[in-house]
Amino acid sequence: MRPGVLGVRDVRFAYRKGAEELFGGLTHDFAPSRVTALTGASGRGKSTLLYLVGLLLTPTGGQVLLDGEPVSEASDAVRAAVRARRVGFVFQDSELDPSRRVIDSVLEPALYAGHLREDKLQRACTLLEQFGLGHRADHRPGQVSGGQAQRLAVCRALLLEPDIVLADEPTGNLDRDNAALVLGALVDVARGQGATVVIATHDPFVIAQADEVVQL
């Protein structure tokens, strides 16, 4: 795994022309091997900043940098390729396809990145077991609880061992034991594997264990 050196330079964002602008020209580097918690009141742009650095949104002003190179204004194809190869997302609502089996949802990033399903199947099964979900592999998302769905989303994000992991309230639907399991996995990806991990959160449990806290 190579370090994901991720940063923003003078970033600003508004959802429409004339709307209130977020971030006010934020400049920050998110370091590899560290967990950064994004905190702040609702409406301050925690999730939006994740979408910006994950290249799902384009800044109104300023730039997103990856390995020192500006990437936020690259073509859709280039940004999609970066996301597929290097970024793992944990969305707040888990974003699982209700029509597909759990194991297939976990394997989705492999298909987007051009891997054969068979090559990543064992990795997917190992992650499901790690998160106590091995027995749910053949279920549909509608047959699992909200907390289980959130753990499945973490499995999917970690499938390809990305060097950047972006997580939006990953412990929000979890009891403390499962929150500790998820946070422990994210901390291990950062400190043990050198990934850049950025978590948008209100959870004091997450904030207390982060290496860095960015208040928005």
Coordinates of N, CA and C in Angstrom, one line a residue:
M1 N 0.8 -1.2 0.0 CA 0.0 0.0 0.0 C 0.9 1.2 0.0
R2 N 0.7 2.1 -0.9 CA 1.4 3.4 -1.0 C 0.6 4.5 -0.2
P3 N 1.3 5.4 0.4 CA 0.6 6.4 1.2 C -0.3 7.3 0.3
G4 N -1.5 7.6 0.8 CA -2.3 8.5 0.1 C -2.2 9.9 0.7
V5 N -1.4 10.8 0.0 CA -1.1 12.1 0.5 C -2.3 13.0 0.0
L6 N -3.2 13.3 0.9 CA -4.4 14.0 0.5 C -4.5 15.4 1.1
G7 N -4.9 16.4 0.3 CA -4.9 17.7 0.9 C -5.9 18.6 0.2
V8 N -6.2 19.7 0.8 CA -7.1 20.7 0.2 C -6.3 22.1 0.3
R9 N -6.5 22.9 -0.7 CA -5.9 24.2 -0.8 C -6.9 25.3 -1.1
D10 N -7.2 26.2 -0.1 CA -8.1 27.3 -0.3 C -9.5 26.8 -0.8
V11 N -10.0 25.7 -0.2 CA -11.2 25.1 -0.7 C -12.4 25.8 -0.2
R12 N -13.4 26.1 -1.1 CA -14.7 26.6 -0.8 C -15.7 25.9 -1.6
F13 N -16.9 25.9 -1.1 CA -18.0 25.1 -1.8 C -19.4 25.7 -1.5
A14 N -20.2 25.8 -2.5 CA -21.6 26.2 -2.4 C -22.4 25.3 -3.3
Y15 N -23.6 24.8 -2.8 CA -24.4 23.9 -3.6 C -25.1 24.5 -4.8
R16 N -25.2 25.8 -4.7 CA -25.8 26.6 -5.9 C -25.3 28.0 -5.8
K17 N -25.4 28.7 -6.9 CA -24.9 30.1 -7.0 C -25.7 30.9 -6.1
G18 N -25.1 31.7 -5.3 CA -25.7 32.6 -4.3 C -26.0 32.0 -3.0
A19 N -25.8 30.6 -2.9 CA -26.0 30.0 -1.6 C -24.8 30.2 -0.6
E20 N -25.0 30.0 0.6 CA -24.0 30.2 1.6 C -22.8 29.3 1.3
E21 N -21.6 29.9 1.4 CA -20.4 29.1 1.0 C -19.8 28.4 2.2
L22 N -19.4 27.2 2.1 CA -18.8 26.4 3.1 C -17.2 26.5 3.1
F23 N -16.6 26.4 4.3 CA -15.2 26.2 4.5 C -14.4 27.4 4.5
G24 N -14.8 28.5 3.7 CA -14.1 29.8 3.8 C -12.6 29.7 3.4
G25 N -12.3 28.8 2.5 CA -10.9 28.8 2.0 C -10.1 27.8 2.9
L26 N -10.5 26.6 3.1 CA -9.9 25.7 3.9 C -8.6 25.1 3.3
T27 N -7.5 25.1 4.0 CA -6.3 24.5 3.6 C -5.8 23.5 4.7
H28 N -5.7 22.3 4.2 CA -5.3 21.2 5.2 C -4.7 20.0 4.5
D29 N -3.8 19.3 5.2 CA -3.3 18.1 4.7 C -3.7 17.0 5.6
F30 N -4.2 15.9 5.0 CA -4.6 14.7 5.8 C -3.5 13.7 5.7
A31 N -2.8 13.4 6.8 CA -1.6 12.6 6.8 C -1.9 11.1 6.7
P32 N -1.0 10.4 5.9 CA -1.1 8.9 6.0 C -0.8 8.4 7.4
S33 N -1.2 7.2 7.6 CA -1.0 6.5 8.9 C -1.7 7.2 10.1
R34 N -2.7 8.1 9.8 CA -3.3 8.8 10.9 C -4.9 8.8 10.6
V35 N -5.6 8.8 11.7 CA -7.0 9.0 11.6 C -7.4 10.4 12.0
T36 N -8.0 11.1 11.0 CA -8.5 12.5 11.2 C -10.0 12.5 11.4
A37 N -10.5 13.1 12.4 CA -11.9 13.3 12.7 C -12.3 14.7 12.3
L38 N -13.3 14.8 11.4 CA -14.0 16.0 11.0 C -15.2 16.2 12.0
T39 N -15.2 17.3 12.7 CA -16.3 17.6 13.7 C -16.9 18.9 13.4
G40 N -17.9 19.2 14.1 CA -18.6 20.5 14.0 C -20.1 20.3 14.0
A41 N -20.8 21.3 14.1 CA -22.3 21.3 14.2 C -22.9 20.8 12.8
S42 N -24.1 20.3 12.9 CA -24.8 19.9 11.6 C -24.8 21.1 10.7
G43 N -24.6 20.9 9.4 CA -24.7 22.0 8.4 C -23.3 22.7 8.2
R44 N -22.3 22.3 8.9 CA -21.0 22.9 8.7 C -20.2 22.2 7.6
G45 N -20.7 21.1 7.0 CA -20.1 20.6 5.8 C -19.2 19.4 6.0
K46 N -19.4 18.6 7.1 CA -18.5 17.5 7.3 C -18.6 16.5 6.2
S47 N -19.8 16.1 5.9 CA -20.1 15.1 4.8 C -19.6 15.7 3.4
T48 N -19.9 17.0 3.2 CA -19.6 17.6 2.0 C -18.1 17.6 1.8
L49 N -17.3 17.9 2.8 CA -15.9 17.8 2.7 C -15.4 16.4 2.3
L50 N -16.0 15.4 2.9 CA -15.6 14.0 2.4 C -15.9 13.8 1.0
Y51 N -17.0 14.3 0.5 CA -17.4 14.1 -0.9 C -16.4 14.9 -1.8
L52 N -15.9 16.1 -1.3 CA -15.0 16.8 -2.1 C -13.6 16.1 -2.2
V53 N -13.1 15.7 -1.1 CA -11.8 15.0 -1.1 C -11.9 13.6 -1.8
G54 N -13.1 13.1 -1.8 CA -13.3 11.8 -2.5 C -13.7 12.0 -3.9
L55 N -13.6 13.2 -4.4 CA -13.8 13.5 -5.8 C -15.2 13.2 -6.3
L56 N -16.2 13.2 -5.4 CA -17.6 13.1 -5.8 C -18.3 14.4 -6.1
L57 N -17.6 15.5 -5.5 CA -18.1 16.9 -5.8 C -16.8 17.7 -6.2
T58 N -17.1 18.8 -6.9 CA -16.0 19.7 -7.3 C -16.1 21.0 -6.5
P59 N -15.0 21.5 -6.0 CA -15.0 22.7 -5.2 C -15.5 23.9 -6.0
T60 N -16.2 24.8 -5.4 CA -16.5 26.1 -6.0 C -15.2 26.9 -6.2
G61 N -14.3 26.8 -5.3 CA -13.0 27.4 -5.4 C -11.9 26.6 -4.7
G62 N -10.7 26.8 -5.1 CA -9.6 26.0 -4.5 C -9.4 24.7 -5.2
Q63 N -8.6 23.8 -4.6 CA -8.2 22.6 -5.2 C -8.1 21.4 -4.2
V64 N -8.4 20.2 -4.6 CA -8.1 19.0 -3.9 C -6.8 18.4 -4.5
L65 N -5.9 18.1 -3.6 CA -4.6 17.6 -4.1 C -4.5 16.1 -3.7
L66 N -3.9 15.3 -4.6 CA -3.6 13.9 -4.3 C -2.1 13.7 -4.7
D67 N -1.3 13.3 -3.7 CA 0.1 13.1 -4.0 C 0.7 14.4 -4.6
G68 N 0.2 15.6 -4.1 CA 0.8 16.8 -4.5 C 0.2 17.4 -5.8
E69 N -0.6 16.6 -6.5 CA -1.1 17.0 -7.8 C -2.6 17.3 -7.7
P70 N -3.1 18.4 -8.4 CA -4.5 18.8 -8.3 C -5.3 17.8 -9.1
V71 N -6.4 17.3 -8.4 CA -7.2 16.3 -9.1 C -8.7 16.7 -9.1
S72 N -9.1 17.7 -8.4 CA -10.5 18.0 -8.3 C -11.1 18.5 -9.6
E73 N -10.3 19.0 -10.5 CA -10.8 19.5 -11.8 C -10.5 18.5 -13.0
A74 N -10.0 17.3 -12.6 CA -9.7 16.3 -13.7 C -11.0 15.8 -14.3
S75 N -10.9 15.1 -15.4 CA -12.1 14.6 -16.1 C -12.8 13.6 -15.2
D76 N -14.1 13.4 -15.5 CA -14.9 12.4 -14.8 C -14.2 11.1 -14.8
A77 N -13.7 10.7 -16.0 CA -13.1 9.4 -16.1 C -11.8 9.2 -15.2
V78 N -11.0 10.3 -15.1 CA -9.8 10.2 -14.3 C -10.2 10.2 -12.8
R79 N -11.2 11.0 -12.4 CA -11.6 11.0 -11.0 C -12.3 9.6 -10.7
A80 N -13.0 9.0 -11.6 CA -13.6 7.7 -11.3 C -12.6 6.7 -11.1
A81 N -11.5 6.8 -12.0 CA -10.4 5.8 -11.9 C -9.7 5.9 -10.5
V82 N -9.5 7.1 -10.1 CA -8.8 7.4 -8.8 C -9.7 6.8 -7.7
R83 N -11.0 7.1 -7.7 CA -11.9 6.5 -6.7 C -11.8 5.0 -6.7
A84 N -11.9 4.4 -7.8 CA -12.0 3.0 -7.9 C -10.7 2.3 -7.4
R85 N -9.6 2.9 -7.7 CA -8.3 2.3 -7.3 C -7.8 2.6 -5.9
R86 N -8.1 3.8 -5.4 CA -7.4 4.2 -4.3 C -8.3 4.7 -3.1
V87 N -9.6 4.8 -3.3 CA -10.5 5.3 -2.2 C -11.5 4.3 -1.8
G88 N -11.7 4.2 -0.5 CA -12.7 3.4 0.1 C -13.7 4.3 0.8
F89 N -15.0 4.2 0.5 CA -16.0 5.1 1.1 C -16.9 4.2 2.0
V90 N -17.2 4.8 3.2 CA -18.2 4.3 4.1 C -19.3 5.4 4.1
F91 N -20.4 5.2 3.4 CA -21.4 6.3 3.4 C -22.3 6.1 4.6
Q92 N -22.9 7.2 5.0 CA -23.7 7.3 6.2 C -24.9 6.3 6.2
D93 N -25.5 6.2 5.0 CA -26.7 5.4 4.9 C -26.4 4.0 4.3
S94 N -25.1 3.6 4.3 CA -24.6 2.3 3.8 C -24.7 2.1 2.3
E95 N -25.7 2.6 1.6 CA -25.7 2.6 0.2 C -25.6 1.1 -0.4
L96 N -26.3 0.2 0.2 CA -26.3 -1.2 -0.3 C -27.5 -1.4 -1.2
D97 N -27.2 -2.1 -2.3 CA -28.3 -2.3 -3.3 C -29.2 -3.4 -2.7
P98 N -30.5 -3.0 -2.6 CA -31.5 -4.0 -1.9 C -31.8 -5.2 -2.7
S99 N -31.4 -5.2 -4.0 CA -31.7 -6.3 -4.9 C -30.6 -7.3 -4.9
R100 N -29.5 -7.1 -4.3 CA -28.3 -7.9 -4.4 C -28.0 -8.6 -3.1
R101 N -27.3 -9.7 -3.2 CA -26.9 -10.4 -1.9 C -25.8 -9.5 -1.3
V102 N -25.7 -9.7 0.0 CA -24.7 -9.0 0.8 C -23.3 -9.2 0.2
I103 N -22.9 -10.4 -0.1 CA -21.6 -10.7 -0.6 C -21.3 -10.0 -1.9
D104 N -22.3 -9.8 -2.7 CA -22.2 -9.1 -4.0 C -22.0 -7.6 -3.8
S105 N -22.7 -7.1 -2.8 CA -22.5 -5.7 -2.5 C -21.1 -5.4 -2.0
V106 N -20.6 -6.3 -1.1 CA -19.2 -6.1 -0.6 C -18.2 -6.2 -1.8
L107 N -18.5 -7.0 -2.8 CA -17.6 -7.2 -3.9 C -17.6 -6.1 -5.0
E108 N -18.6 -5.2 -4.9 CA -18.8 -4.2 -5.9 C -17.5 -3.4 -6.2
P109 N -16.7 -2.9 -5.2 CA -15.5 -2.1 -5.6 C -14.5 -2.9 -6.4
A110 N -14.5 -4.2 -6.3 CA -13.6 -5.0 -7.1 C -14.0 -4.9 -8.6
L111 N -15.2 -5.0 -8.8 CA -15.7 -5.0 -10.2 C -15.5 -3.6 -10.8
Y112 N -15.7 -2.5 -10.1 CA -15.5 -1.2 -10.6 C -14.0 -1.0 -10.9
A113 N -13.1 -1.6 -10.1 CA -11.7 -1.4 -10.3 C -11.1 -2.4 -11.4
G114 N -11.9 -3.3 -11.9 CA -11.5 -4.2 -13.0 C -11.0 -5.5 -12.5
H115 N -11.2 -5.9 -11.3 CA -10.8 -7.2 -10.8 C -11.8 -8.2 -11.1
L116 N -11.3 -9.5 -11.2 CA -12.3 -10.6 -11.3 C -12.9 -10.8 -9.9
R117 N -14.2 -11.1 -9.9 CA -14.9 -11.4 -8.7 C -14.2 -12.5 -7.9
E118 N -13.8 -13.6 -8.6 CA -13.2 -14.7 -7.9 C -11.9 -14.3 -7.2
D119 N -11.2 -13.3 -7.7 CA -9.9 -13.0 -7.1 C -10.1 -12.3 -5.8
K120 N -11.2 -11.7 -5.5 CA -11.5 -11.0 -4.3 C -12.5 -11.6 -3.4
L121 N -13.0 -12.8 -3.8 CA -14.1 -13.4 -3.0 C -13.6 -13.8 -1.6
Q122 N -12.4 -14.4 -1.5 CA -11.9 -14.8 -0.2 C -11.7 -13.6 0.7
R123 N -11.2 -12.5 0.1 CA -11.0 -11.3 0.9 C -12.3 -10.8 1.5
A124 N -13.4 -10.8 0.6 CA -14.7 -10.4 1.1 C -15.2 -11.3 2.2
C125 N -15.0 -12.6 2.0 CA -15.5 -13.5 3.1 C -14.7 -13.3 4.4
T126 N -13.4 -13.0 4.3 CA -12.6 -12.8 5.5 C -13.1 -11.6 6.2
L127 N -13.4 -10.5 5.5 CA -13.9 -9.3 6.1 C -15.3 -9.5 6.8
L128 N -16.2 -10.2 6.1 CA -17.5 -10.5 6.7 C -17.3 -11.3 8.0
E129 N -16.4 -12.2 8.0 CA -16.2 -13.0 9.3 C -15.6 -12.0 10.3
Q130 N -14.7 -11.2 10.0 CA -14.1 -10.2 10.9 C -15.1 -9.4 11.6
F131 N -16.1 -9.0 10.8 CA -17.1 -8.1 11.4 C -18.4 -8.8 11.8
G132 N -18.2 -10.1 12.0 CA -19.3 -10.9 12.6 C -20.5 -11.1 11.6
L133 N -20.3 -11.1 10.3 CA -21.3 -11.1 9.3 C -21.2 -12.2 8.3
G134 N -20.3 -13.2 8.6 CA -20.2 -14.3 7.7 C -21.4 -15.0 7.4
H135 N -22.3 -15.2 8.4 CA -23.6 -15.9 8.2 C -24.6 -15.1 7.5
R136 N -24.3 -13.9 7.1 CA -25.2 -13.0 6.4 C -24.8 -12.9 4.9
A137 N -23.8 -13.6 4.4 CA -23.3 -13.4 3.1 C -24.3 -13.5 2.0
D138 N -25.3 -14.5 2.2 CA -26.3 -14.7 1.1 C -27.6 -14.0 1.4
H139 N -27.7 -13.2 2.4 CA -28.9 -12.4 2.7 C -28.9 -11.2 1.8
R140 N -30.1 -10.6 1.7 CA -30.3 -9.3 1.1 C -30.2 -8.2 2.1
P141 N -29.8 -7.0 1.7 CA -29.7 -5.9 2.7 C -31.0 -5.7 3.5
G142 N -32.1 -5.9 3.0 CA -33.4 -5.8 3.7 C -33.5 -6.8 4.8
Q143 N -32.7 -7.8 4.8 CA -32.8 -8.9 5.9 C -31.7 -8.7 7.0
V144 N -31.0 -7.6 7.0 CA -30.1 -7.3 8.0 C -30.5 -6.0 8.8
S145 N -30.0 -5.8 10.0 CA -30.3 -4.7 10.8 C -29.5 -3.5 10.3
G146 N -29.9 -2.3 10.7 CA -29.2 -1.1 10.3 C -27.7 -1.1 10.8
G147 N -27.5 -1.6 12.0 CA -26.1 -1.7 12.4 C -25.3 -2.7 11.6
Q148 N -25.9 -3.8 11.2 CA -25.2 -4.8 10.4 C -24.9 -4.2 9.0
A149 N -25.9 -3.4 8.4 CA -25.7 -2.8 7.2 C -24.5 -1.8 7.2
Q150 N -24.4 -1.1 8.3 CA -23.2 -0.2 8.4 C -21.9 -1.0 8.5
R151 N -21.9 -2.1 9.2 CA -20.7 -2.9 9.2 C -20.4 -3.5 7.8
L152 N -21.4 -3.8 7.1 CA -21.2 -4.3 5.7 C -20.6 -3.2 4.8
A153 N -21.0 -2.0 5.0 CA -20.5 -0.8 4.3 C -19.0 -0.7 4.6
V154 N -18.6 -0.9 5.8 CA -17.2 -0.9 6.1 C -16.4 -2.0 5.4
C155 N -17.0 -3.2 5.4 CA -16.4 -4.3 4.7 C -16.1 -3.9 3.2
R156 N -17.1 -3.4 2.6 CA -17.0 -3.0 1.2 C -15.9 -1.9 1.0
A157 N -15.9 -1.0 1.9 CA -14.8 0.1 1.7 C -13.4 -0.4 1.9
L158 N -13.2 -1.5 2.7 CA -11.9 -2.0 2.9 C -11.5 -3.1 2.0
L159 N -12.4 -3.5 1.1 CA -12.2 -4.7 0.3 C -10.8 -4.7 -0.5
L160 N -10.5 -3.6 -1.1 CA -9.4 -3.5 -2.0 C -8.2 -2.9 -1.2
E161 N -8.2 -2.8 0.1 CA -7.1 -2.3 0.9 C -6.7 -0.9 0.4
P162 N -7.7 0.0 0.3 CA -7.4 1.4 -0.3 C -6.4 2.1 0.6
D163 N -5.7 3.1 -0.1 CA -4.8 3.9 0.7 C -5.4 5.1 1.3
I164 N -6.7 5.4 0.9 CA -7.5 6.5 1.5 C -8.9 5.9 1.8
V165 N -9.3 6.1 3.1 CA -10.6 5.6 3.5 C -11.4 6.8 4.1
L166 N -12.5 7.1 3.5 CA -13.4 8.2 3.9 C -14.7 7.6 4.5
A167 N -15.0 8.0 5.7 CA -16.1 7.4 6.5 C -17.0 8.5 7.0
D168 N -18.3 8.4 6.7 CA -19.3 9.4 7.1 C -20.1 8.8 8.2
E169 N -19.9 9.2 9.5 CA -20.6 8.8 10.7 C -20.6 7.2 10.7
P170 N -19.5 6.6 10.6 CA -19.5 5.1 10.5 C -20.0 4.4 11.8
T171 N -20.0 5.1 12.9 CA -20.5 4.5 14.2 C -21.9 5.0 14.6
G172 N -22.5 5.8 13.7 CA -23.8 6.4 14.1 C -24.9 5.5 14.4
N173 N -24.9 4.3 13.7 CA -26.0 3.3 14.0 C -25.6 2.1 14.8
L174 N -24.5 2.2 15.5 CA -23.9 1.1 16.1 C -23.9 1.2 17.7
D175 N -24.1 0.1 18.4 CA -23.9 0.1 19.8 C -22.4 0.2 20.1
R176 N -22.1 0.4 21.3 CA -20.7 0.6 21.6 C -19.7 -0.5 21.3
D177 N -20.1 -1.7 21.4 CA -19.2 -2.9 21.1 C -19.0 -2.9 19.6
N178 N -20.0 -2.7 18.8 CA -19.8 -2.7 17.3 C -19.1 -1.5 16.9
A179 N -19.3 -0.3 17.5 CA -18.6 0.9 17.2 C -17.1 0.7 17.5
A180 N -16.8 0.0 18.5 CA -15.4 -0.3 18.8 C -14.8 -1.2 17.8
L181 N -15.5 -2.2 17.3 CA -15.1 -3.0 16.3 C -14.8 -2.3 15.0
V182 N -15.7 -1.4 14.6 CA -15.5 -0.7 13.3 C -14.4 0.3 13.5
L183 N -14.4 1.1 14.6 CA -13.3 2.1 14.8 C -11.9 1.4 14.8
G184 N -11.9 0.2 15.5 CA -10.6 -0.5 15.6 C -10.1 -0.9 14.2
A185 N -11.0 -1.3 13.4 CA -10.6 -1.7 12.0 C -10.1 -0.5 11.2
L186 N -10.7 0.7 11.4 CA -10.2 1.9 10.7 C -8.9 2.4 11.3
V187 N -8.8 2.3 12.6 CA -7.5 2.7 13.2 C -6.4 1.7 12.7
D188 N -6.7 0.5 12.6 CA -5.7 -0.5 12.1 C -5.3 -0.2 10.7
V189 N -6.2 0.1 9.8 CA -5.9 0.4 8.4 C -5.0 1.6 8.4
A190 N -5.2 2.6 9.3 CA -4.3 3.8 9.3 C -3.0 3.5 9.9
R191 N -2.9 3.1 11.1 CA -1.7 2.9 11.8 C -0.9 1.7 11.4
G192 N -1.7 0.6 11.1 CA -1.0 -0.6 10.7 C -0.7 -0.8 9.2
Q193 N -1.5 -0.1 8.4 CA -1.3 -0.3 6.9 C -0.9 1.0 6.2
G194 N -0.9 2.1 7.0 CA -0.4 3.4 6.4 C -1.4 4.1 5.6
A195 N -2.7 3.8 5.7 CA -3.7 4.5 5.0 C -4.0 5.9 5.6
T196 N -4.6 6.8 4.8 CA -5.1 8.0 5.2 C -6.6 7.8 5.5
V197 N -7.0 8.0 6.8 CA -8.4 7.8 7.2 C -9.0 9.1 7.7
V198 N -10.1 9.4 7.1 CA -10.8 10.7 7.4 C -12.2 10.3 7.8
I199 N -12.7 10.7 9.0 CA -14.0 10.3 9.5 C -14.8 11.5 9.8
A200 N -15.9 11.7 9.2 CA -16.9 12.8 9.7 C -17.7 12.2 10.8
T201 N -17.7 12.9 11.9 CA -18.4 12.3 13.1 C -18.8 13.3 14.1
H202 N -19.9 12.9 14.9 CA -20.3 13.6 16.1 C -19.9 12.8 17.3
D203 N -19.4 11.6 17.1 CA -19.3 10.6 18.2 C -18.0 10.9 19.1
P204 N -18.2 11.2 20.3 CA -17.0 11.5 21.2 C -16.1 10.3 21.3
F205 N -16.6 9.1 21.2 CA -15.8 7.9 21.2 C -14.8 7.9 20.1
V206 N -15.3 8.3 18.9 CA -14.4 8.3 17.7 C -13.4 9.5 17.9
I207 N -13.9 10.7 18.3 CA -13.0 11.8 18.4 C -11.9 11.6 19.4
A208 N -12.2 10.9 20.5 CA -11.2 10.7 21.5 C -10.1 9.8 21.0
Q209 N -10.3 8.9 20.0 CA -9.3 8.0 19.5 C -8.6 8.5 18.2
A210 N -9.1 9.6 17.7 CA -8.5 10.1 16.5 C -7.1 10.7 16.7
D211 N -6.3 10.6 15.7 CA -4.9 11.2 15.9 C -5.0 12.8 15.7
E212 N -6.0 13.2 15.0 CA -6.1 14.7 14.7 C -7.6 15.0 14.6
V213 N -8.0 16.2 15.0 CA -9.4 16.6 14.9 C -9.4 17.9 14.2
V214 N -10.2 18.0 13.1 CA -10.4 19.2 12.4 C -11.9 19.7 12.7
Q215 N -12.0 20.9 13.3 CA -13.2 21.5 13.6 C -13.7 22.3 12.5
L216 N -14.9 22.0 11.9 CA -15.4 22.8 10.8 C -16.5 23.8 11.4

